[in-house]
DNA sequence: TCAAGTTGTTTGGCATGCCAAACAACTCTA
DNA sequence: TAGAGTTGTTTGGCATGCCAAACAACTTGA
C-alpha cells in the first residue's frame, strides 16, 4: 500500500494552486494582478499573500515587474490552467452525470481540483466529452441513470446498500492485490 | 462565490479521518487496536498518534478501555464507515467508468475520499450501482466510452480540446449565476 | 528476579498557512 | 505641499500535523 500522506506531496499545495489561479483569472479579467488584488480575490490578507508569493517567485512560478504587477511564468501558467481545467471538468461530470446541484458541485470540486492526477483528469475529460457529444449511448445512459437514481430514499450516508457495494469493491481490489 | 478555504472546514481533517479508519480496520482485522498498531498502520510515530488521538478522544470519537485498547464511538464509527465507503465508491467509479489503473485510482481516491460531500457520494454510489447492474444502457455506455476514449494521443494535461471544454463549462455556469 | 523489550506519553522542533499590527513607500487630493 | 489613503512587507502569534528523543510503566524471558 502506498503512503497515505501523499496528500501533501503534490507539485503545488492547495494554497499555492489557488494563488496561481487567482493571478491567472485576474490577468484575464482586468489585465493586471497585484498583491492586493490576489488578497481580495482569495479573501485573505495582503501579508499572507506577500509571504506565499515570495515562495512562488523563488520557485519560478510567479513573476513581478518593476511596477509590482504580478505575472505567471510558463510553468506557473501551465499549473494554473491545469487546475482550472480540472475544476471545470469535475464540475461538468458532477452536474451532468451525477446531477449534483451547482452550488454543491462547486464546493466539492473546489476541495479536490488540485488533487486529481493528470491522467485521471484526462480520462474524466474524455468521459465528459463523450457525455456531451450527443451520442445515443450517452443520452440513453444519462436517461436510464436518472430513472435508476430515483429509487430509494435519501438516507444518511452511507446507506446499507452503499456499504454492501463498498464491501464488494474492497473484496475485488483485495483479490487483485493478492496476485502480485 | 463561496469561501475557497472550506477545504479545511470539514467535520474531520484528512489526518483524523485516517486515524479513525485505521482503528476501524484494525478492529475488523485483529479484533483490537492500540496506539502502536495505529501508528504502524499509518506509518507515523506513536508520539504523533498519541497526540492526535488525545484530540479525537476529547471530541468523543475515540474510546479507550482500561487496558488501553482503542475503540470508536457511534459517531466515530459512522465517520469511519462514511470515509471508507466513499473511498470504495470512488475507486469503483474511477476504475469501472473511467478505466483508471488501480494503483493510480488508489492514490487519487486516497487524497479526496474525506473531502467529498455525503450527497455527492450518494449520487456517485447510485451511478456505480447502475453501472454494475448490468443494465443494457450501462453496458452500451461503457463500451462506447471506451471506444471514444481511444481517440487522440495522451498529450500533457490539459490538452487544447480539454481547455476548450473547460471554457465552455465555465461559460455555462457563469450564465446560470447571472440569473440570480 | 532482573535485564531487555514493548508500550504510551511528553517535550521541543520543524513546516505550512493563516492572522493582526506596525511599517515604509507610494499616490492622490485639497 | 501636507494630509489621507493605498500598497507591499515584516513581525510575532496561532493552529495543524509531523518528527526525534527522552521518559515512565508495563511485560517477558533466561
Coordinates of C-alpha atoms (C1' of nucleotides) in Angstrom, one line a residue:
Chain A
X1 CA 0.0 0.0 0.0
X2 CA 1.2 3.4 -0.8
X3 CA 1.9 6.2 1.6
X4 CA -1.4 7.8 2.5
X5 CA 0.3 11.1 3.3
X6 CA 0.8 11.7 -0.4
X7 CA -2.0 14.3 0.0
X8 CA 0.6 16.9 0.6
X9 CA 3.2 15.7 -1.8
X10 CA 1.7 17.5 -4.7
X11 CA 3.6 19.7 -7.1
X12 CA 1.7 22.6 -5.6
X13 CA -0.3 22.9 -2.4
X14 CA -3.9 23.8 -2.3
X15 CA -3.0 27.2 -1.2
X16 CA -0.4 27.7 -3.9
X17 CA -2.8 26.4 -6.6
X18 CA -5.3 29.0 -5.6
X19 CA -2.8 31.8 -5.7
X20 CA -1.8 30.8 -9.2
X21 CA -5.3 30.5 -10.4
X22 CA -6.2 33.9 -8.8
X23 CA -3.4 35.6 -10.7
X24 CA -4.5 33.9 -14.0
X25 CA -8.1 34.9 -13.5
X26 CA -7.2 38.5 -12.6
X27 CA -5.0 38.8 -15.7
X28 CA -7.8 37.7 -17.9
X29 CA -10.4 39.8 -16.2
X30 CA -8.5 43.0 -15.6
X31 CA -5.3 42.7 -17.5
X32 CA -3.2 43.0 -14.3
X33 CA -2.8 41.5 -10.9
X34 CA -1.2 42.9 -7.8
X35 CA -0.7 41.5 -4.3
X36 CA -3.8 43.4 -3.1
X37 CA -5.9 42.0 -5.9
X38 CA -4.9 38.5 -5.2
X39 CA -5.6 39.0 -1.5
X40 CA -9.1 40.4 -2.2
X41 CA -9.8 37.6 -4.7
X42 CA -8.8 34.9 -2.2
X43 CA -10.3 36.6 0.9
X44 CA -7.0 36.6 2.8
X45 CA -4.7 39.5 4.0
X46 CA -2.1 41.1 1.9
X47 CA 0.5 39.9 4.3
X48 CA -0.3 36.3 3.8
X49 CA -0.3 36.7 0.0
X50 CA 3.0 38.6 0.2
X51 CA 4.6 35.7 2.1
X52 CA 3.2 32.9 -0.1
X53 CA 4.1 34.7 -3.3
X54 CA 7.7 35.1 -2.1
X55 CA 7.9 31.3 -2.2
X56 CA 6.2 31.0 -5.6
X57 CA 8.5 33.7 -7.0
X58 CA 11.5 31.8 -5.6
X59 CA 10.2 28.6 -7.3
X60 CA 9.9 30.5 -10.6
X61 CA 6.2 30.2 -10.9
X62 CA 5.3 33.8 -10.4
X63 CA 6.9 36.9 -11.9
X64 CA 6.8 40.6 -10.9
X65 CA 7.7 43.6 -13.0
X66 CA 9.2 46.9 -11.8
X67 CA 5.7 48.3 -11.1
X68 CA 4.9 45.4 -8.9
X69 CA 2.5 43.9 -11.3
X70 CA 2.3 40.1 -11.0
X71 CA 2.5 37.6 -13.8
X72 CA 2.9 33.8 -14.3
X73 CA 5.9 32.0 -15.7
X74 CA 5.3 29.4 -18.4
X75 CA 5.3 26.7 -15.7
X76 CA 3.1 28.7 -13.4
X77 CA 0.6 29.3 -16.2
X78 CA 0.6 25.6 -17.1
X79 CA -0.2 24.7 -13.5
X80 CA -2.9 27.3 -13.2
X81 CA -4.5 26.2 -16.5
X82 CA -4.4 22.6 -15.3
X83 CA -6.1 23.3 -12.1
X84 CA -8.8 25.4 -13.7
X85 CA -9.4 22.8 -16.4
X86 CA -9.7 20.0 -13.7
X87 CA -12.1 22.2 -11.8
X88 CA -14.4 22.7 -14.8
X89 CA -14.2 19.1 -15.9
X90 CA -15.1 17.8 -12.4
X91 CA -17.9 20.4 -12.2
X92 CA -19.3 19.1 -15.5
X93 CA -19.1 15.5 -14.5
X94 CA -20.8 16.0 -11.1
X95 CA -23.6 18.1 -12.6
X96 CA -24.2 16.4 -16.0
X97 CA -23.6 12.8 -15.0
X98 CA -24.4 12.7 -11.3
X99 CA -26.9 15.5 -11.2
X100 CA -25.2 17.3 -8.3
X101 CA -26.6 20.8 -7.8
X102 CA -24.2 23.5 -9.0
X103 CA -23.7 25.0 -5.5
X104 CA -22.6 21.7 -4.0
X105 CA -20.6 20.7 -7.1
X106 CA -18.7 24.0 -6.7
X107 CA -17.9 23.2 -3.1
X108 CA -16.8 19.7 -3.7
X109 CA -14.7 20.4 -6.8
X110 CA -13.0 23.3 -5.1
X111 CA -11.7 20.9 -2.5
X112 CA -10.3 18.3 -4.9
X113 CA -9.5 20.2 -8.1
X114 CA -5.8 20.3 -7.4
X115 CA -5.5 16.8 -6.0
X116 CA -6.6 14.8 -9.1
X117 CA -3.8 13.4 -11.2
X118 CA -3.4 14.5 -14.8
X119 CA -4.2 11.1 -16.1
X120 CA -7.4 10.7 -14.2
X121 CA -8.4 14.2 -15.2
X122 CA -7.7 13.4 -18.9
X123 CA -9.9 10.3 -18.6
X124 CA -12.6 12.3 -16.9
X125 CA -12.4 14.8 -19.7
X126 CA -12.9 12.1 -22.3
X127 CA -15.9 10.8 -20.5
X128 CA -17.4 14.3 -20.2
X129 CA -16.7 15.0 -23.9
X130 CA -18.5 11.8 -24.8
X131 CA -21.3 12.6 -22.5
X132 CA -21.8 15.9 -24.2
X133 CA -21.3 14.6 -27.7
X134 CA -24.9 13.7 -28.0
X135 CA -24.0 10.1 -28.8
X136 CA -27.1 7.9 -28.4
X137 CA -25.4 5.6 -25.8
X138 CA -24.6 8.7 -23.7
X139 CA -28.1 10.1 -23.9
X140 CA -29.6 6.7 -23.1
X141 CA -27.3 6.2 -20.2
X142 CA -28.0 9.5 -18.5
X143 CA -31.6 8.9 -19.0
X144 CA -31.6 5.5 -17.5
X145 CA -29.3 6.5 -14.7
X146 CA -31.7 9.3 -13.8
X147 CA -34.6 6.9 -13.5
X148 CA -32.4 4.5 -11.6
X149 CA -31.3 7.1 -9.2
X150 CA -34.9 7.9 -8.2
X151 CA -35.1 4.6 -6.3
X152 CA -34.7 4.6 -2.5
X153 CA -35.0 7.4 0.0
X154 CA -32.0 9.7 0.7
X155 CA -31.0 8.2 4.0
X156 CA -27.8 9.2 5.8
X157 CA -24.6 8.3 4.1
X158 CA -23.6 5.5 3.8
X159 CA -26.8 3.5 3.4
X160 CA -26.8 -0.2 3.9
X161 CA -26.9 -0.7 0.2
X162 CA -23.9 1.5 -0.4
X163 CA -21.9 -0.2 2.4
X164 CA -22.6 -3.6 0.7
X165 CA -21.4 -2.1 -2.5
X166 CA -18.3 -0.8 -0.8
X167 CA -17.5 -4.2 0.7
X168 CA -17.9 -5.8 -2.7
X169 CA -15.4 -3.4 -4.3
X170 CA -13.0 -3.8 -1.4
X171 CA -13.1 -7.5 -1.8
X172 CA -12.5 -7.3 -5.5
X173 CA -9.5 -5.0 -5.3
X174 CA -8.0 -7.0 -2.4
X175 CA -8.3 -10.1 -4.7
X176 CA -6.3 -8.4 -7.4
X177 CA -3.6 -7.4 -4.9
X178 CA -3.1 -11.0 -3.8
X179 CA -1.9 -11.9 -7.2
X180 CA 1.1 -9.6 -7.1
Chain B
X1 CA -18.8 32.7 -4.6
X2 CA -18.2 30.5 -1.5
X3 CA -15.0 30.6 0.6
X4 CA -12.4 28.5 -1.1
X5 CA -10.8 27.7 2.3
X6 CA -13.6 25.3 3.0
X7 CA -11.1 22.6 2.3
X8 CA -10.2 22.5 5.9
X9 CA -13.6 23.2 7.3
X10 CA -14.6 19.5 7.3
X11 CA -16.1 17.6 10.2
X12 CA -12.8 15.7 10.4
X13 CA -9.4 16.5 8.9
X14 CA -7.6 14.2 6.4
X15 CA -5.4 13.1 9.3
X16 CA -8.3 12.5 11.7
X17 CA -10.2 10.6 9.1
X18 CA -7.2 8.3 8.5
X19 CA -6.8 7.7 12.3
X20 CA -10.5 6.7 12.6
X21 CA -10.3 4.4 9.5
X22 CA -7.2 2.8 10.8
X23 CA -8.9 2.0 14.1
X24 CA -11.9 0.6 12.3
X25 CA -9.8 -1.6 10.0
X26 CA -7.6 -2.9 12.9
X27 CA -10.7 -3.8 14.9
X28 CA -12.1 -5.8 12.0
X29 CA -8.8 -7.5 11.1
X30 CA -7.4 -8.2 14.6
X31 CA -10.2 -7.5 17.0
X32 CA -8.2 -4.8 18.8
X33 CA -6.3 -1.6 18.2
X34 CA -3.7 0.1 20.3
X35 CA -1.7 3.3 19.7
X36 CA 1.2 1.3 18.3
X37 CA -1.0 -0.6 15.9
X38 CA -2.5 2.7 14.6
X39 CA 1.0 4.2 14.2
X40 CA 2.3 1.2 12.3
X41 CA -0.8 1.2 10.1
X42 CA -0.4 4.8 9.2
X43 CA 3.3 4.8 9.0
X44 CA 3.8 7.5 11.6
X45 CA 5.3 7.5 15.1
X46 CA 3.5 6.5 18.3
X47 CA 4.0 10.0 19.6
X48 CA 2.1 11.6 16.7
X49 CA -0.7 9.1 17.1
X50 CA -0.9 9.7 20.8
X51 CA -1.3 13.4 20.4
X52 CA -3.8 13.1 17.6
X53 CA -5.9 10.6 19.5
X54 CA -6.0 12.8 22.5
X55 CA -7.9 15.3 20.5
X56 CA -10.2 12.6 19.0
X57 CA -10.9 11.2 22.4
X58 CA -11.8 14.7 23.7
X59 CA -14.2 15.1 20.7
X60 CA -15.8 11.8 21.7
X61 CA -14.9 10.0 18.5
X62 CA -12.4 7.5 20.0
X63 CA -12.7 5.5 23.2
X64 CA -10.1 3.7 25.3
X65 CA -10.6 0.9 27.8
X66 CA -8.6 0.2 31.0
X67 CA -6.2 -2.0 29.1
X68 CA -5.5 0.9 26.6
X69 CA -7.4 -0.8 23.8
X70 CA -8.9 1.7 21.4
X71 CA -12.4 1.8 20.1
X72 CA -14.8 4.0 18.2
X73 CA -17.8 5.8 19.5
X74 CA -21.0 5.6 17.5
X75 CA -20.2 8.9 15.8
X76 CA -16.6 7.9 15.2
X77 CA -17.6 4.7 13.6
X78 CA -20.2 6.5 11.4
X79 CA -17.4 8.8 10.2
X80 CA -15.0 6.0 9.6
X81 CA -17.6 4.0 7.7
X82 CA -18.5 7.0 5.6
X83 CA -14.9 7.7 4.6
X84 CA -14.3 4.0 3.8
X85 CA -17.5 3.8 1.7
X86 CA -16.6 7.0 -0.2
X87 CA -13.1 5.6 -0.9
X88 CA -14.5 2.4 -2.4
X89 CA -17.2 4.1 -4.4
X90 CA -14.7 6.5 -5.9
X91 CA -12.3 3.6 -6.6
X92 CA -15.1 1.8 -8.4
X93 CA -16.1 4.8 -10.5
X94 CA -12.6 5.7 -11.5
X95 CA -11.7 2.1 -12.5
X96 CA -15.0 0.9 -13.9
X97 CA -16.2 4.1 -15.6
X98 CA -13.0 5.9 -16.4
X99 CA -10.7 3.0 -16.7
X100 CA -8.1 4.4 -14.4
X101 CA -5.5 1.8 -13.3
X102 CA -5.9 0.5 -9.8
X103 CA -2.7 1.9 -8.5
X104 CA -3.5 5.4 -9.7
X105 CA -7.1 5.2 -8.6
X106 CA -5.9 4.3 -5.1
X107 CA -3.6 7.3 -5.0
X108 CA -6.3 9.7 -6.3
X109 CA -9.1 8.5 -4.1
X110 CA -6.9 8.5 -1.0
X111 CA -6.4 12.2 -1.4
X112 CA -10.1 13.1 -1.9
X113 CA -12.1 10.4 0.0
X114 CA -12.7 12.5 3.0
X115 CA -13.5 15.7 1.1
X116 CA -16.5 14.6 -0.9
X117 CA -19.9 15.6 0.4
X118 CA -22.3 12.9 1.5
X119 CA -24.8 13.9 -1.2
X120 CA -22.3 13.7 -4.0
X121 CA -21.1 10.4 -2.6
X122 CA -24.6 9.1 -2.5
X123 CA -25.2 10.1 -6.1
X124 CA -21.9 8.6 -7.1
X125 CA -23.0 5.4 -5.4
X126 CA -26.2 5.3 -7.4
X127 CA -24.2 5.8 -10.6
X128 CA -21.9 3.0 -9.7
X129 CA -24.7 0.7 -8.7
X130 CA -26.4 1.3 -12.0
X131 CA -23.1 0.8 -13.8
X132 CA -22.7 -2.6 -12.2
X133 CA -26.3 -3.6 -12.5
X134 CA -25.8 -5.0 -16.0
X135 CA -28.5 -2.8 -17.5
X136 CA -28.1 -2.6 -21.2
X137 CA -27.7 1.2 -21.2
X138 CA -24.8 0.9 -18.8
X139 CA -23.1 -1.8 -20.8
X140 CA -23.6 0.1 -24.0
X141 CA -22.3 3.3 -22.5
X142 CA -19.1 1.9 -21.0
X143 CA -18.5 0.2 -24.3
X144 CA -19.0 3.3 -26.4
X145 CA -17.0 5.4 -24.0
X146 CA -14.1 3.0 -24.2
X147 CA -14.0 3.3 -28.0
X148 CA -14.4 7.1 -27.8
X149 CA -11.6 7.4 -25.3
X150 CA -9.2 5.7 -27.6
X151 CA -9.2 8.8 -29.8
X152 CA -6.4 11.3 -29.5
X153 CA -2.9 10.9 -28.1
X154 CA -2.2 11.3 -24.4
X155 CA -0.7 14.8 -24.5
X156 CA 0.2 16.8 -21.5
X157 CA -2.8 17.9 -19.4
X158 CA -4.8 20.0 -20.2
X159 CA -5.0 19.4 -24.0
X160 CA -6.3 22.1 -26.2
X161 CA -9.5 20.1 -26.6
X162 CA -10.0 19.9 -22.8
X163 CA -9.3 23.6 -22.4
X164 CA -12.0 24.3 -24.9
X165 CA -14.3 22.1 -23.0
X166 CA -13.4 23.8 -19.7
X167 CA -14.1 27.2 -21.2
X168 CA -17.4 26.0 -22.4
X169 CA -18.4 24.7 -19.0
X170 CA -17.2 27.9 -17.3
X171 CA -19.3 29.9 -19.6
X172 CA -22.4 27.8 -18.9
X173 CA -22.1 28.0 -15.1
X174 CA -21.4 31.7 -15.3
X175 CA -24.5 32.1 -17.3
X176 CA -26.6 30.4 -14.7
X177 CA -25.1 32.6 -12.0
X178 CA -26.2 35.8 -13.8
X179 CA -29.8 34.9 -13.3
X180 CA -29.6 35.0 -9.5
Chain C
dT1 C1' 14.3 -11.7 39.6
dC2 C1' 16.3 -8.7 36.8
dA3 C1' 17.7 -7.1 32.3
dA4 C1' 15.6 -6.4 27.8
dG5 C1' 11.9 -5.2 25.0
dT6 C1' 7.4 -3.1 24.3
dT7 C1' 4.1 0.5 25.1
dG8 C1' 2.1 5.1 25.6
dT9 C1' 3.2 9.9 26.8
dT10 C1' 5.7 14.2 26.8
dT11 C1' 8.8 17.6 25.0
dG12 C1' 11.0 20.6 21.8
dG13 C1' 11.5 21.2 17.0
dC14 C1' 10.1 22.0 12.1
dA15 C1' 7.0 23.2 8.1
dT16 C1' 2.7 25.1 6.3
dG17 C1' -0.5 28.7 6.2
dC18 C1' -3.4 31.8 8.2
dC19 C1' -4.0 36.4 11.1
dA20 C1' -3.3 41.3 13.1
dA21 C1' -0.5 45.0 13.6
dA22 C1' 3.2 48.0 12.6
dC23 C1' 5.9 49.9 8.9
dA24 C1' 7.7 52.3 4.8
dA25 C1' 6.8 53.9 0.3
dC26 C1' 3.8 55.4 -3.0
dT27 C1' -0.3 58.3 -5.0
dC28 C1' -3.7 61.1 -4.8
dT29 C1' -6.3 65.4 -3.5
dA30 C1' -7.5 69.6 -1.4
Chain D
dT1 C1' 2.7 70.7 -0.3
dA2 C1' 0.7 68.5 3.7
dG3 C1' -2.6 65.0 5.0
dA4 C1' -5.1 60.9 3.7
dG5 C1' -5.5 56.8 1.6
dT6 C1' -3.4 52.7 -0.8
dT7 C1' 0.1 49.4 -1.4
dG8 C1' 3.5 45.7 -0.2
dT9 C1' 6.4 43.9 3.5
dT10 C1' 7.8 42.4 8.0
dT11 C1' 7.0 40.7 12.5
dG12 C1' 5.1 37.8 16.1
dG13 C1' 1.4 34.8 17.0
dC14 C1' -1.7 30.7 16.4
dA15 C1' -3.2 26.1 14.7
dT16 C1' -2.3 21.7 12.5
dG17 C1' 0.4 17.8 12.0
dC18 C1' 4.5 15.6 11.5
dC19 C1' 9.3 14.1 13.8
dA20 C1' 13.1 12.5 17.2
dA21 C1' 14.3 11.8 21.7
dA22 C1' 13.7 11.0 26.4
dC23 C1' 10.7 9.1 29.7
dA24 C1' 7.9 6.0 32.8
dA25 C1' 5.3 1.9 33.1
dC26 C1' 4.4 -2.5 31.7
dT27 C1' 5.6 -7.4 30.2
dT28 C1' 8.6 -11.2 29.2
dG29 C1' 12.3 -14.5 29.1
dA30 C1' 16.5 -16.6 30.7

